[in-house]
Coordinates of N, CA and C in Angstrom, one line a residue:
M21 N 130.3 136.5 109.9 CA 130.1 136.6 108.4 C 128.7 137.1 108.1
S22 N 128.7 138.1 107.3 CA 127.4 138.8 106.9 C 127.0 137.9 105.7
R23 N 125.7 137.4 105.8 CA 125.1 136.6 104.8 C 123.9 137.2 104.0
L24 N 123.7 136.8 102.8 CA 122.5 137.3 102.1 C 121.4 136.5 102.7
P25 N 120.2 137.0 102.6 CA 119.1 136.4 103.4 C 118.6 135.1 102.9
I26 N 118.4 134.9 101.6 CA 117.8 133.6 101.1 C 118.3 133.4 99.6
C27 N 118.2 132.1 99.2 CA 118.4 131.7 97.9 C 117.5 130.6 97.6
F28 N 116.9 130.6 96.4 CA 116.1 129.5 95.9 C 116.9 128.9 94.7
Y29 N 117.4 127.7 94.8 CA 118.2 127.0 93.9 C 117.7 125.6 93.6
Y30 N 117.3 125.4 92.4 CA 116.7 124.0 92.1 C 117.8 123.2 91.3
G31 N 119.0 123.5 91.3 CA 120.0 122.7 90.7 C 120.7 121.9 91.8
C32 N 121.9 121.4 91.5 CA 122.6 120.5 92.5 C 124.0 121.1 92.7
G33 N 124.6 120.7 93.8 CA 125.9 121.2 94.1 C 126.0 122.6 94.5
R34 N 127.1 123.3 94.1 CA 127.4 124.7 94.4 C 127.4 125.0 95.9
L35 N 127.9 124.1 96.7 CA 128.0 124.3 98.1 C 128.7 125.6 98.5
A36 N 129.8 125.8 97.8 CA 130.7 127.0 98.1 C 129.9 128.3 97.9
E37 N 128.9 128.3 97.0 CA 128.1 129.5 96.7 C 127.0 129.6 97.7
L38 N 126.4 128.4 98.0 CA 125.3 128.4 98.9 C 125.6 129.0 100.3
V39 N 126.8 128.7 100.7 CA 127.2 129.2 102.1 C 127.2 130.6 102.3
R40 N 126.9 131.5 101.2 CA 126.8 132.9 101.3 C 125.4 133.3 101.9
Y41 N 124.5 132.3 102.0 CA 123.2 132.6 102.3 C 122.8 132.1 103.8
A42 N 121.9 132.8 104.4 CA 121.4 132.4 105.7 C 120.5 131.2 105.5
R43 N 119.7 131.2 104.4 CA 118.6 130.2 104.3 C 118.6 129.9 102.8
V44 N 118.6 128.5 102.5 CA 118.4 128.1 101.1 C 117.4 127.1 100.9
V45 N 116.7 127.3 99.8 CA 115.5 126.4 99.4 C 116.1 125.4 98.2
L46 N 116.1 124.2 98.5 CA 116.7 123.2 97.6 C 115.7 122.0 97.2
Q47 N 116.0 121.4 96.2 CA 115.3 120.2 95.8 C 115.8 119.0 96.7
P48 N 115.0 118.3 97.4 CA 115.4 117.3 98.3 C 116.2 116.2 97.7
D49 N 115.8 115.8 96.5 CA 116.5 114.6 95.8 C 117.9 115.0 95.2
F50 N 118.2 116.3 95.3 CA 119.5 116.7 94.7 C 120.6 116.8 95.6
Y51 N 120.4 116.6 96.9 CA 121.4 116.8 98.0 C 121.4 115.6 99.0
Q52 N 122.7 115.1 99.2 CA 122.9 114.0 100.0 C 123.0 114.5 101.5
P53 N 122.7 113.6 102.5 CA 122.9 114.0 103.9 C 124.2 114.7 104.2
A54 N 125.3 114.2 103.6 CA 126.6 114.8 104.0 C 126.7 116.3 103.6
E55 N 126.0 116.5 102.4 CA 126.0 117.9 101.9 C 125.2 118.7 102.7
L56 N 124.1 118.3 103.2 CA 123.2 119.1 104.1 C 123.8 119.3 105.4
T57 N 124.6 118.3 105.9 CA 125.3 118.5 107.1 C 126.5 119.5 107.1
Y58 N 127.1 119.6 105.9 CA 128.1 120.5 105.5 C 127.5 121.9 105.6
L59 N 126.5 122.1 105.0 CA 125.8 123.4 104.8 C 125.3 123.9 106.3
A60 N 124.8 122.9 107.1 CA 124.3 123.3 108.5 C 125.5 123.7 109.3
E61 N 126.7 123.0 109.1 CA 127.9 123.3 109.9 C 128.4 124.7 109.5
Q62 N 128.1 125.2 108.4 CA 128.6 126.5 107.9 C 127.5 127.6 108.3
G63 N 126.4 127.2 109.1 CA 125.4 128.1 109.5 C 124.3 128.4 108.5
V64 N 124.1 127.5 107.5 CA 123.1 127.6 106.5 C 121.9 126.8 106.9
Q65 N 120.7 127.4 106.9 CA 119.5 126.7 107.2 C 118.9 126.2 105.8
T66 N 118.8 124.9 105.7 CA 118.4 124.3 104.4 C 116.8 124.0 104.5
L67 N 116.2 124.4 103.4 CA 114.7 124.1 103.3 C 114.4 123.2 102.2
G68 N 113.8 122.0 102.3 CA 113.5 121.2 101.2 C 112.2 121.5 100.6
Y69 N 112.2 121.5 99.3 CA 111.0 121.9 98.5 C 109.9 120.8 98.6
L70 N 108.6 121.2 98.8 CA 107.5 120.3 98.9 C 106.3 120.9 98.3
S71 N 105.8 120.3 97.2 CA 104.5 120.7 96.6 C 103.4 120.0 97.3
L72 N 102.3 120.9 97.6 CA 101.2 120.5 98.3 C 99.9 120.3 97.5
S73 N 99.8 120.8 96.3 CA 98.6 120.7 95.5 C 98.9 120.1 94.1
E74 N 100.1 119.9 93.7 CA 100.4 119.4 92.3 C 101.4 118.2 92.5
D75 N 101.3 117.3 91.6 CA 102.2 116.1 91.7 C 102.8 115.8 90.3
Q76 N 104.1 115.7 90.3 CA 105.0 115.4 89.1 C 105.2 114.0 89.0
G77 N 104.6 113.1 89.9 CA 104.9 111.7 89.8 C 104.1 110.9 88.8
P78 N 104.1 109.6 88.8 CA 103.4 108.8 87.9 C 101.9 108.8 88.3
P79 N 101.0 108.3 87.5 CA 99.6 108.3 87.8 C 99.3 107.8 89.2
A80 N 98.4 108.4 89.8 CA 98.1 108.0 91.3 C 96.6 108.4 91.5
P81 N 96.0 107.7 92.4 CA 94.6 107.8 92.7 C 94.2 109.3 93.1
W82 N 95.1 110.0 93.7 CA 94.9 111.4 94.1 C 94.9 112.5 93.0
Q83 N 95.3 112.2 91.9 CA 95.5 113.1 90.8 C 94.2 113.4 90.2
R84 N 94.0 114.7 89.8 CA 92.9 115.1 89.0 C 93.3 114.9 87.5
Q85 N 92.4 115.0 86.6 CA 92.6 114.9 85.2 C 93.4 116.2 84.7
E86 N 93.1 117.3 85.3 CA 93.7 118.6 84.8 C 95.2 118.7 85.3
R87 N 96.0 119.4 84.4 CA 97.4 119.4 84.7 C 97.8 121.0 84.6
N88 N 98.9 121.3 85.3 CA 99.4 122.7 85.3 C 99.9 123.0 83.9
P89 N 99.4 123.9 83.2 CA 100.0 124.1 81.8 C 101.3 124.6 81.7
D90 N 101.8 125.1 82.9 CA 103.2 125.7 82.8 C 104.2 124.6 83.1
W91 N 104.0 123.8 84.0 CA 105.0 122.8 84.5 C 104.6 121.4 84.2
G92 N 103.3 121.1 83.9 CA 102.9 119.7 83.5 C 102.4 118.9 84.6
G93 N 102.6 119.2 85.9 CA 102.3 118.4 86.9 C 100.8 118.3 87.0
A94 N 100.3 117.2 87.5 CA 98.9 116.9 87.7 C 98.3 117.7 89.0
F95 N 97.2 118.4 88.9 CA 96.6 118.9 90.1 C 96.0 117.7 90.9
V96 N 95.9 117.8 92.2 CA 95.6 116.7 93.1 C 94.3 117.1 93.9
Q97 N 93.7 116.1 94.4 CA 92.7 116.3 95.4 C 93.4 116.4 96.8
V98 N 93.5 117.6 97.3 CA 94.4 117.8 98.4 C 94.0 117.0 99.6
G99 N 92.7 116.8 99.7 CA 92.2 116.1 101.0 C 92.1 114.5 100.8
H100 N 92.7 114.0 99.6 CA 92.6 112.6 99.5 C 93.5 112.0 100.5
P101 N 93.0 111.0 101.3 CA 93.8 110.4 102.3 C 95.3 109.9 101.9
L102 N 95.2 109.3 100.6 CA 96.6 108.8 100.2 C 97.5 110.0 99.8
W103 N 97.0 111.1 99.3 CA 97.9 112.2 99.1 C 98.3 112.8 100.4
V104 N 97.5 112.9 101.4 CA 98.0 113.4 102.7 C 99.1 112.6 103.2
A105 N 98.9 111.3 103.2 CA 99.9 110.3 103.7 C 101.2 110.4 102.9
H106 N 101.1 110.5 101.6 CA 102.2 110.6 100.8 C 103.0 111.9 101.0
T107 N 102.3 113.0 101.2 CA 103.0 114.3 101.4 C 103.7 114.3 102.8
I108 N 102.9 113.8 103.7 CA 103.6 113.9 105.1 C 104.8 113.0 105.1
Q109 N 104.8 111.8 104.4 CA 105.9 110.9 104.4 C 107.1 111.7 103.7
A110 N 106.8 112.4 102.6 CA 107.8 113.1 101.9 C 108.5 114.2 102.8
A111 N 107.5 114.9 103.6 CA 108.0 115.9 104.5 C 108.9 115.3 105.6
K112 N 108.5 114.2 106.2 CA 109.3 113.5 107.2 C 110.7 113.0 106.6
G113 N 110.6 112.6 105.4 CA 111.8 112.1 104.7 C 112.9 113.2 104.5
A114 N 112.4 114.3 104.2 CA 113.3 115.4 104.0 C 113.9 115.9 105.3
I115 N 113.2 115.9 106.3 CA 113.7 116.3 107.6 C 114.7 115.2 108.2
S116 N 114.3 114.0 107.9 CA 115.2 112.9 108.5 C 116.5 112.7 107.7
R117 N 116.7 113.3 106.5 CA 117.8 113.3 105.6 C 118.8 114.5 105.9
G118 N 118.2 115.4 106.7 CA 119.0 116.6 107.1 C 118.6 117.9 106.9
F119 N 117.4 118.0 106.2 CA 116.9 119.3 106.0 C 116.5 120.0 107.3
A120 N 116.7 121.3 107.5 CA 116.3 121.9 108.7 C 114.8 122.2 108.7
G121 N 114.3 122.5 107.5 CA 112.9 122.8 107.3 C 112.3 122.6 106.0
L122 N 111.2 123.2 105.7 CA 110.5 122.9 104.4 C 110.0 124.2 103.7
F123 N 109.9 124.1 102.4 CA 109.4 125.2 101.7 C 108.1 124.6 101.0
L124 N 107.0 125.1 101.4 CA 105.8 124.6 100.9 C 105.2 125.4 99.7
D125 N 105.2 124.7 98.5 CA 104.7 125.3 97.2 C 103.4 124.9 96.9
T126 N 102.9 125.6 95.7 CA 101.6 125.3 95.1 C 100.5 125.5 96.2
L127 N 100.5 126.6 96.9 CA 99.4 126.8 97.9 C 98.3 127.7 97.5
N128 N 98.4 128.2 96.2 CA 97.3 129.2 95.8 C 96.2 128.4 95.1
V129 N 95.6 127.5 95.8 CA 94.5 126.8 95.2 C 93.1 127.5 95.2
E130 N 93.2 128.6 95.8 CA 91.9 129.6 95.7 C 91.7 129.9 94.2
L131 N 92.8 129.9 93.5 CA 92.5 130.2 92.1 C 92.2 129.1 91.2
T132 N 92.2 127.8 91.7 CA 91.9 126.7 90.9 C 90.8 125.8 91.5
Y133 N 91.0 125.4 92.7 CA 90.1 124.6 93.4 C 89.8 125.1 94.9
P134 N 89.1 126.2 94.9 CA 88.9 126.8 96.3 C 88.3 125.9 97.3
E135 N 87.6 124.9 96.9 CA 86.9 124.0 97.9 C 88.0 123.2 98.5
D136 N 89.2 123.2 98.0 CA 90.4 122.5 98.7 C 91.0 123.2 99.8
L137 N 90.7 124.6 99.9 CA 91.4 125.3 101.0 C 91.4 124.8 102.4
P138 N 90.2 124.3 102.9 CA 90.3 123.7 104.2 C 91.2 122.5 104.3
H139 N 91.3 121.6 103.3 CA 92.1 120.6 103.2 C 93.5 121.0 103.2
L140 N 93.8 122.0 102.4 CA 95.2 122.4 102.4 C 95.7 122.9 103.7
L141 N 94.9 123.7 104.4 CA 95.3 124.3 105.6 C 95.5 123.1 106.6
A142 N 94.6 122.1 106.6 CA 94.8 120.9 107.5 C 96.1 120.2 107.2
L143 N 96.5 120.1 105.8 CA 97.7 119.5 105.5 C 98.9 120.2 105.9
V144 N 98.9 121.5 105.8 CA 100.1 122.3 106.4 C 100.2 122.1 107.9
A145 N 99.0 122.1 108.5 CA 99.1 121.9 110.0 C 99.7 120.5 110.4
A146 N 99.2 119.5 109.6 CA 99.7 118.1 109.8 C 101.2 118.0 109.6
I147 N 101.7 118.7 108.6 CA 103.1 118.6 108.3 C 103.9 119.3 109.4
R148 N 103.4 120.4 110.0 CA 104.0 121.0 111.1 C 104.0 120.1 112.3
E149 N 103.0 119.4 112.5 CA 102.8 118.6 113.7 C 103.6 117.2 113.7
E150 N 103.5 116.7 112.4 CA 104.1 115.3 112.3 C 105.6 115.4 111.8
A151 N 105.9 116.3 110.9 CA 107.3 116.3 110.3 C 108.2 117.1 111.2
K152 N 107.6 118.0 112.0 CA 108.3 118.9 112.9 C 109.6 119.5 112.4
P153 N 109.3 120.3 111.3 CA 110.4 121.1 110.6 C 110.8 122.2 111.6
G154 N 112.1 122.5 111.6 CA 112.6 123.7 112.4 C 112.1 125.0 111.8
Y155 N 111.7 125.1 110.5 CA 111.3 126.3 109.9 C 110.4 125.9 108.8
L156 N 109.3 126.6 108.6 CA 108.3 126.3 107.6 C 108.0 127.6 106.8
L157 N 108.3 127.6 105.6 CA 108.2 128.7 104.7 C 107.1 128.4 103.6
A158 N 106.1 129.3 103.5 CA 105.1 129.1 102.6 C 105.1 130.0 101.4
N159 N 104.8 129.4 100.2 CA 104.9 130.2 99.0 C 103.4 130.8 98.8
R160 N 103.2 132.1 99.0 CA 101.8 132.7 98.8 C 100.9 132.0 99.8
G161 N 99.9 131.3 99.4 CA 98.9 130.8 100.3 C 98.0 131.9 100.9
F162 N 97.8 133.0 100.1 CA 97.0 134.0 100.7 C 95.5 133.7 101.0
G163 N 95.0 132.7 100.3 CA 93.7 132.3 100.5 C 93.4 131.6 101.9
M164 N 94.5 131.3 102.6 CA 94.5 130.7 103.9 C 94.8 131.7 105.1
L165 N 95.0 132.9 104.7 CA 95.4 133.9 105.8 C 94.0 134.3 106.5
P166 N 94.1 134.6 107.7 CA 95.3 134.7 108.6 C 95.7 133.4 109.3
R167 N 94.9 132.3 109.1 CA 95.2 131.1 109.8 C 96.5 130.5 109.5
L168 N 96.9 130.6 108.2 CA 98.2 130.2 107.8 C 99.4 130.8 108.7
A169 N 99.2 132.0 108.9 CA 100.3 132.7 109.6 C 100.5 132.2 111.1
E170 N 99.6 131.4 111.5 CA 99.7 130.8 112.8 C 100.4 129.5 112.8
I171 N 100.8 129.0 111.6 CA 101.4 127.7 111.4 C 102.8 127.8 110.9
V172 N 103.0 128.7 109.9 CA 104.3 128.9 109.3 C 105.1 129.9 109.9
D173 N 106.4 130.0 109.5 CA 107.3 131.0 110.1 C 107.6 132.1 109.1
G174 N 107.3 131.9 107.8 CA 107.6 132.9 106.8 C 106.8 132.7 105.6
I175 N 106.6 133.7 104.8 CA 105.8 133.7 103.6 C 106.6 134.2 102.4
V176 N 106.6 133.6 101.3 CA 107.2 134.1 100.1 C 106.2 134.6 99.1
F177 N 106.4 135.8 98.6 CA 105.5 136.3 97.6 C 106.2 136.1 96.2
E178 N 105.9 135.1 95.6 CA 106.5 134.8 94.3 C 105.9 135.7 93.2
S179 N 106.7 136.1 92.3 CA 106.4 137.0 91.3 C 105.7 138.3 91.8
F180 N 106.3 138.8 92.8 CA 105.7 140.0 93.4 C 105.7 141.2 92.5
S181 N 106.8 141.4 91.8 CA 106.9 142.6 90.9 C 107.2 142.2 89.4
V182 N 107.9 141.2 89.2 CA 108.4 140.8 87.9 C 108.1 139.3 87.6
R183 N 107.7 139.0 86.4 CA 107.3 137.6 86.1 C 108.0 137.2 84.8
W184 N 107.9 135.9 84.5 CA 108.3 135.3 83.3 C 107.2 135.1 82.4
T185 N 107.3 135.3 81.1 CA 106.1 135.1 80.2 C 106.8 134.3 79.0
D186 N 105.9 133.9 78.1 CA 106.4 133.3 76.9 C 107.3 134.2 76.0
D187 N 107.3 135.4 76.2 CA 108.0 136.4 75.4 C 109.2 136.9 76.2
G188 N 109.5 136.3 77.4 CA 110.6 136.8 78.2 C 110.2 137.3 79.6
Y189 N 110.9 138.1 80.2 CA 110.6 138.7 81.6 C 110.1 140.1 81.5
A190 N 109.2 140.4 82.4 CA 108.6 141.7 82.3 C 107.9 142.0 83.7
P191 N 107.8 143.3 84.0 CA 107.1 143.7 85.3 C 105.5 143.5 85.0
W192 N 104.9 143.3 86.1 CA 103.4 143.2 86.0 C 102.9 144.4 85.7
P193 N 101.7 144.5 85.0 CA 101.1 145.8 84.6 C 100.6 146.6 85.9
P194 N 100.4 147.9 85.9 CA 100.2 148.7 87.0 C 99.0 148.2 87.9
D195 N 97.9 147.5 87.3 CA 96.8 147.2 88.2 C 97.2 146.0 88.9
V196 N 98.0 145.0 88.4 CA 98.4 143.8 89.2 C 99.4 144.3 90.2
L197 N 100.3 145.2 89.9 CA 101.3 145.7 90.9 C 100.5 146.4 92.1
E198 N 99.4 147.0 91.8 CA 98.7 147.6 92.9 C 97.9 146.6 93.7
F199 N 97.4 145.6 93.1 CA 96.7 144.5 93.7 C 97.7 143.7 94.6
H200 N 98.9 143.5 94.1 CA 100.0 142.9 94.9 C 100.4 143.7 96.1
A201 N 100.5 145.1 96.0 CA 100.8 146.0 97.0 C 99.8 145.8 98.2
R202 N 98.6 145.7 97.8 CA 97.5 145.6 98.8 C 97.7 144.3 99.7
I203 N 98.1 143.3 99.0 CA 98.3 142.1 99.6 C 99.5 142.1 100.6
A204 N 100.6 142.8 100.1 CA 101.9 142.9 100.8 C 101.6 143.8 102.1
E205 N 100.7 144.8 102.0 CA 100.3 145.6 103.1 C 99.7 144.7 104.2
R206 N 98.9 143.7 103.8 CA 98.2 142.7 104.8 C 99.4 141.9 105.4
L207 N 100.3 141.5 104.6 CA 101.4 140.6 105.1 C 102.2 141.4 106.2
L208 N 102.4 142.6 106.0 CA 103.1 143.4 107.0 C 102.6 143.4 108.4
E209 N 101.3 143.2 108.4 CA 100.5 143.1 109.8 C 100.8 141.8 110.4
L210 N 101.3 140.8 109.8 CA 101.7 139.5 110.5 C 103.0 139.4 111.0
E211 N 103.2 138.6 112.0 CA 104.5 138.4 112.6 C 105.2 137.3 111.9
L212 N 105.7 137.5 110.7 CA 106.4 136.4 109.9 C 107.5 137.2 109.1
D213 N 108.4 136.2 108.8 CA 109.5 136.6 107.9 C 108.9 136.7 106.5
L214 N 109.2 137.8 105.7 CA 108.6 138.0 104.4 C 109.7 138.1 103.4
Y215 N 109.5 137.3 102.3 CA 110.4 137.3 101.2 C 109.7 137.6 99.9
S216 N 110.4 138.0 98.9 CA 109.8 138.1 97.5 C 110.8 137.3 96.7
L217 N 110.2 136.6 95.6 CA 110.9 135.8 94.7 C 110.4 136.2 93.3
D218 N 111.3 137.0 92.6 CA 111.0 137.6 91.4 C 111.9 136.9 90.2
Y219 N 111.4 137.1 88.9 CA 112.2 136.6 87.9 C 112.6 137.6 86.9
A220 N 113.8 137.8 86.6 CA 114.4 138.8 85.7 C 115.6 138.4 85.0
D221 N 115.9 139.0 83.8 CA 117.0 138.8 83.1 C 117.8 140.0 82.7
S222 N 117.6 141.1 83.4 CA 118.3 142.3 83.2 C 118.6 143.1 84.4
P223 N 119.6 143.9 84.5 CA 120.0 144.6 85.7 C 118.8 145.6 86.1
G224 N 118.1 146.1 85.1 CA 117.0 147.1 85.4 C 115.9 146.5 86.0
L225 N 115.4 145.3 85.5 CA 114.3 144.5 86.1 C 114.7 144.0 87.5
T226 N 115.9 143.5 87.6 CA 116.4 143.1 88.9 C 116.4 144.1 89.9
E227 N 116.8 145.4 89.6 CA 116.8 146.4 90.6 C 115.4 146.9 91.0
F228 N 114.5 146.9 89.9 CA 113.2 147.2 90.1 C 112.5 146.3 91.2
A229 N 112.7 145.0 91.0 CA 112.2 143.9 91.9 C 112.8 144.2 93.3
R230 N 114.0 144.3 93.4 CA 114.6 144.5 94.8 C 114.1 145.8 95.4
R231 N 114.2 146.9 94.6 CA 113.7 148.1 95.3 C 112.2 148.0 95.8
R232 N 111.4 147.4 95.0 CA 109.9 147.4 95.4 C 109.8 146.4 96.6
A233 N 110.6 145.3 96.7 CA 110.5 144.4 97.8 C 110.9 145.2 99.1
R234 N 111.9 146.0 98.9 CA 112.3 146.8 100.2 C 111.2 147.7 100.7
Q235 N 110.5 148.2 99.7 CA 109.5 149.2 100.0 C 108.3 148.5 100.9
F236 N 108.2 147.2 100.8 CA 107.1 146.4 101.5 C 107.8 145.4 102.5
G237 N 109.0 145.8 103.0 CA 109.5 145.0 104.0 C 109.9 143.6 103.7
M238 N 110.2 143.3 102.4 CA 110.5 141.9 102.1 C 111.9 141.7 101.7
Q239 N 112.5 140.6 102.1 CA 113.9 140.2 101.6 C 113.7 139.7 100.3
S240 N 114.6 140.2 99.3 CA 114.4 139.8 98.0 C 115.4 138.7 97.4
F241 N 114.9 137.9 96.5 CA 115.7 137.1 95.6 C 115.2 137.1 94.3
V242 N 116.2 137.3 93.3 CA 115.7 137.4 91.9 C 116.5 136.4 91.1
S243 N 115.8 135.5 90.3 CA 116.4 134.5 89.5 C 115.8 134.4 88.2
D244 N 116.2 133.3 87.4 CA 115.5 133.0 86.2 C 114.5 132.0 86.5
R245 N 113.6 131.7 85.4 CA 112.6 130.8 85.5 C 112.9 129.4 86.2
A246 N 114.0 128.9 85.7 CA 114.4 127.6 86.2 C 115.0 127.6 87.6
L247 N 115.2 128.8 88.2 CA 115.9 128.9 89.5 C 117.2 128.2 89.6
S248 N 118.0 128.7 88.5 CA 119.3 128.1 88.3 C 120.5 128.9 88.8
R249 N 120.2 130.1 89.4 CA 121.2 130.9 89.9 C 121.5 130.9 91.3
T250 N 122.7 131.1 91.7 CA 123.0 131.1 93.2 C 123.6 132.4 93.5

């Protein structure tokens, strides 16, 4: 069976559609062990979502006062011992419930709290060591390269070519596309699986994103802002 390379889906169910993919990124709380077992039996590698620098939960001692303006989650002190323990426990929980691996999100702290980069790299390494995921996929995390590449199996370049804005979906302006291209050329030097995750609402934008991903050796997935497509 020829499969599509990857799917990022943050809804629930749709098992019959997910089996079309070799690898799927899912929200851990939305799938039961029996569903994960079914997907595994169909040859699908499931990756559980895990945020490493933002927290959507109730107030906690590791949270900063600042919040992500797009999604509302609280930024965290990545090196806080309780956050480290909380995150590793969540990683272990996802693996024990049947996920084959993990998708590590919110890794671009070099843009917000660069002082947390060493703590974030240490957290990624601890997750690899203690949760023992079969596959570890990082979203961006460019500020931790090349060390990050020694720990994870693949990297996703989110919003590589197309983004969502308050006014809809649009390609990045030429200067940002060029900047992203330079990063992509660095990624090609690494021995990692490379993916792009773009956001589009038209065939033209979708094809633009897919074509550009191919030019830089990336497997492409294009969805809407909510990642509700399969």
